[in-house]
C-alpha positions as a Markdown table, in Angstrom:
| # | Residue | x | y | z |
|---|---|---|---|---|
| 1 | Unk | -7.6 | -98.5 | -57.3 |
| 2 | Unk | -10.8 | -99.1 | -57.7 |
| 3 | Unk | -12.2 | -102.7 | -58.7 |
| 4 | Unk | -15.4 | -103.3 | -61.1 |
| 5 | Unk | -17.8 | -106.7 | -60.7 |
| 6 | Unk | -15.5 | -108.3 | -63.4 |
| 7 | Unk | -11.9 | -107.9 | -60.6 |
| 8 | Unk | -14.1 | -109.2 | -58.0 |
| 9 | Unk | -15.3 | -111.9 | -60.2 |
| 10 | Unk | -11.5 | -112.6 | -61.2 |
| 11 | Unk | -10.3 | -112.5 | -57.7 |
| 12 | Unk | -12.7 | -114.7 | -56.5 |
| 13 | Unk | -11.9 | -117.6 | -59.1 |
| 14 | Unk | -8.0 | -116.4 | -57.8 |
| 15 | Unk | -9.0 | -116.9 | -54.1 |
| 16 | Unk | -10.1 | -120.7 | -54.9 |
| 17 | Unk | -7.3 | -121.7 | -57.1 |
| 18 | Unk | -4.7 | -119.5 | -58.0 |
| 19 | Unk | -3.4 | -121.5 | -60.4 |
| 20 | Unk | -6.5 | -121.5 | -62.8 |
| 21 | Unk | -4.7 | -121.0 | -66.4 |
| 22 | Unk | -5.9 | -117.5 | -68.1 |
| 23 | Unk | -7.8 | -119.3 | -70.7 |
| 24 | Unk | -9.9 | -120.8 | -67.9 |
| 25 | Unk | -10.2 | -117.6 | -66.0 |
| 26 | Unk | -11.8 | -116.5 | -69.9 |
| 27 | Unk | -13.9 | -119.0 | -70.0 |
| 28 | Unk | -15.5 | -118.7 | -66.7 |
| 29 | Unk | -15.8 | -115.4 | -67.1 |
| 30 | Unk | -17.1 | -115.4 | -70.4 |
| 31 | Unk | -14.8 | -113.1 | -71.5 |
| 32 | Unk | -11.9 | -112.8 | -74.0 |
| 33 | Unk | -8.4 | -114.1 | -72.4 |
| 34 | Unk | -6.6 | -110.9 | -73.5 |
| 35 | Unk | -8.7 | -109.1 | -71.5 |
| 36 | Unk | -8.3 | -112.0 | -68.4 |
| 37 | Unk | -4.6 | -110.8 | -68.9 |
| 38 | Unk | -4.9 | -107.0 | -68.8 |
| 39 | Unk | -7.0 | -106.7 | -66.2 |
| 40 | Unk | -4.4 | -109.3 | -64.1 |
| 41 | Unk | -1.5 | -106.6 | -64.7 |
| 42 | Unk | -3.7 | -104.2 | -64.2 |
| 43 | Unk | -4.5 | -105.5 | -60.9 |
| 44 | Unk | -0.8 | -107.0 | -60.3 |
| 45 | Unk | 0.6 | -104.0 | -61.4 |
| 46 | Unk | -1.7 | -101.8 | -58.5 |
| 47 | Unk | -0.7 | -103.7 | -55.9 |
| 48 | Unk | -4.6 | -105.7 | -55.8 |
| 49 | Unk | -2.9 | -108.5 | -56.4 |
| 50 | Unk | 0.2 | -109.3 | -54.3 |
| 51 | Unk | 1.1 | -112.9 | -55.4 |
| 52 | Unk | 0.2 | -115.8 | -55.7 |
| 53 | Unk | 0.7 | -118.5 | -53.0 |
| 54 | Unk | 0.4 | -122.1 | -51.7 |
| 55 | Unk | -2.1 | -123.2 | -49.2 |
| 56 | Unk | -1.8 | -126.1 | -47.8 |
| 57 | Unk | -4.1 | -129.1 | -48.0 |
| 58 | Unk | -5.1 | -130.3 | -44.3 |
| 59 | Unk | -3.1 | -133.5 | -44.4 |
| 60 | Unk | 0.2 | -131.5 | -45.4 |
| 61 | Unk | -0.5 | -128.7 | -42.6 |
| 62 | Unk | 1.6 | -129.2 | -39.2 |
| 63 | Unk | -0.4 | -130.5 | -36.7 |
| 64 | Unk | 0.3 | -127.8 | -33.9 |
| 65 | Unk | -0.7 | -124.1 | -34.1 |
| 66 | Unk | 0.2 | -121.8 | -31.5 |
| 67 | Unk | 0.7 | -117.8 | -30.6 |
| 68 | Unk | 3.3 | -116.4 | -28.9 |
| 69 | Unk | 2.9 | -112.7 | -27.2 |
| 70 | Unk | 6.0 | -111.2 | -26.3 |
| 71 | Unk | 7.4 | -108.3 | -24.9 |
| 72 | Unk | 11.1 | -107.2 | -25.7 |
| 73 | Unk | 13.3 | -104.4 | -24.1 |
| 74 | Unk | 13.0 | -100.5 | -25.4 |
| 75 | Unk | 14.7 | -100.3 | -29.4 |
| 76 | Unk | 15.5 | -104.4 | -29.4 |
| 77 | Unk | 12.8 | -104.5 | -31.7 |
| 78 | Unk | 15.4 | -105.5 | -34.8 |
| 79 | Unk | 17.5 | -107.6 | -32.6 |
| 80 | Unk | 14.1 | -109.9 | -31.8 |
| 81 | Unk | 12.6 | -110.1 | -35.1 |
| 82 | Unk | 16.0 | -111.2 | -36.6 |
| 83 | Unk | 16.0 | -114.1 | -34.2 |
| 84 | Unk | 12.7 | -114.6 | -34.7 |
| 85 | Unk | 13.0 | -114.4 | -38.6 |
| 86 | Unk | 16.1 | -117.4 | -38.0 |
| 87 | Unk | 13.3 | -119.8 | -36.6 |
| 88 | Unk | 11.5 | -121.4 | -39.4 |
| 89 | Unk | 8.5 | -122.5 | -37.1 |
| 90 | Unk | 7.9 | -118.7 | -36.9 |
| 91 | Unk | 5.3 | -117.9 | -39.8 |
| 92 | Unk | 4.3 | -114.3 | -39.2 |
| 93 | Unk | 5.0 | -111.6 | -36.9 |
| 94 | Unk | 3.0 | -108.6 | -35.9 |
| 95 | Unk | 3.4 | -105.4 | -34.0 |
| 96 | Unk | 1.1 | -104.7 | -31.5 |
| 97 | Unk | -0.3 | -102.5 | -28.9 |
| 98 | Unk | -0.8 | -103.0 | -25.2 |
| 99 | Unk | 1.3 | -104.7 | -22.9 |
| 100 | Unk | 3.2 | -107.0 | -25.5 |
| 101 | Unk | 4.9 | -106.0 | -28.6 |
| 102 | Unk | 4.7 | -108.6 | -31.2 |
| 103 | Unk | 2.5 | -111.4 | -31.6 |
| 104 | Unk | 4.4 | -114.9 | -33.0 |
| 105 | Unk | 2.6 | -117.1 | -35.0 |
| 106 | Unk | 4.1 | -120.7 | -34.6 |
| 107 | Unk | 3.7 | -124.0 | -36.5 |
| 108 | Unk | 5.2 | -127.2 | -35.2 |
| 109 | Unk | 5.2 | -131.1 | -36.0 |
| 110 | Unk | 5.5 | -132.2 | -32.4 |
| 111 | Unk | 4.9 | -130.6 | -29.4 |
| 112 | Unk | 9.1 | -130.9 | -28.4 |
| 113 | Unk | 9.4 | -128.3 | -31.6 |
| 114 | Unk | 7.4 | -126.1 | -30.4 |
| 115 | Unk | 8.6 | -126.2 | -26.6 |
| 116 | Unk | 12.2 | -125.6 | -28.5 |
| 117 | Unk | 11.2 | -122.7 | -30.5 |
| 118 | Unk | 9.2 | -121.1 | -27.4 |
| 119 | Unk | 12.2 | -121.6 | -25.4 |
| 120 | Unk | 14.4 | -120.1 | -28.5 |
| 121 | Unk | 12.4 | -117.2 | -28.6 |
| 122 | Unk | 12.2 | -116.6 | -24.8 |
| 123 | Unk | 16.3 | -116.9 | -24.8 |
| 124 | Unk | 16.8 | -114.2 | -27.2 |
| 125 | Unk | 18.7 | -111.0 | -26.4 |
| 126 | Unk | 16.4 | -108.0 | -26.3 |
| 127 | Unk | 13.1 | -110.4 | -25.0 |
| 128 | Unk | 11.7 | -109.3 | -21.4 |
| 129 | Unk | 9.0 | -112.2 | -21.1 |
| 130 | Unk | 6.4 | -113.6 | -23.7 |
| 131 | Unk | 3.5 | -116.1 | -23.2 |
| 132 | Unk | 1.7 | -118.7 | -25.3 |
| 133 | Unk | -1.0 | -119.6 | -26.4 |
| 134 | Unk | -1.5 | -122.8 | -28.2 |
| 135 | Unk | -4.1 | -123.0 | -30.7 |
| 136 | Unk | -6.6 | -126.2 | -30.3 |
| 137 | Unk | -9.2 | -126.3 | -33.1 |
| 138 | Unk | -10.0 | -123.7 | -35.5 |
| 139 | Unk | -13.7 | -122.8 | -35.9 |
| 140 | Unk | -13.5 | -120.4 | -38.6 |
| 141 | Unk | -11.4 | -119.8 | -41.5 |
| 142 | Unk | -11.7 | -117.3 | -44.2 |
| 143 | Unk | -8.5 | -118.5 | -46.2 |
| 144 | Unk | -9.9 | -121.7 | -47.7 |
């Protein structure tokens, strides 16, 4: 689908605060709020617009970020991400190429729950080895 100045205009006020009321989103826009709302299902409706989520203030943010690369045995690939889908430090997963298989995303309060959940992940049936990387600042971020 293709998106005008006006989506990307919309989008943008979405991108800073989701939860702008439609008769804001008008008003910024200096448009009617009728149209605010037909060009939102438009753009829901197309798949431009996936949801709408919460992001996390710094102070409410766990204090330890870390990556885990791992590589699992030949067609264990559903048997791994289920266990990894079971651990709630686990935020995202990805496939990947090269010599692992999935990169882990990992959030912890404490160092001890992420040593826990790397040691969960390295337990599970199907896993052949992983490694980690733990995240120490963060120097760019396009999500805020």
């Amino acid at each position: 689908m293709q998106t005008d100045e006006t989506d990307e205009a919309l989008l943008a006020l979405l991108a800073d605060n989701a939860r702008l009321p439609v008769a804001m989103l008008a008003r910024r826009l200096g448009i009617a709020r009728t149209t605010v709302q037909a060009r939102l299902d438009r753009l829901e409706n197309a798949g431009v617009i996936a949801g709408y989520t919460l992001r996390r203030g710094r102070e409410a943010r766990p204090m330890i970020r870390a990556t885990a690369l791992i590589m699992i045995e030949p067609r264990r690939q559903p048997e791994v991400l289920a266990r990894l889908r079971s651990l709630p430090a686990v935020i995202e997963v990805h496939t990947t190429s090269g010599r692992f298989d999935l990169i882990a995303t990992l959030t912890a309060t404490t160092t001890e729950e992420l040593d826990d959940t790397l040691d969960r992940i390295a337990e599970a049936k199907g896993v052949r080895g992983s490694e980690s990387l733990v995240h120490l600042s963060t120097k760019i971020d396009r999500r805020r």
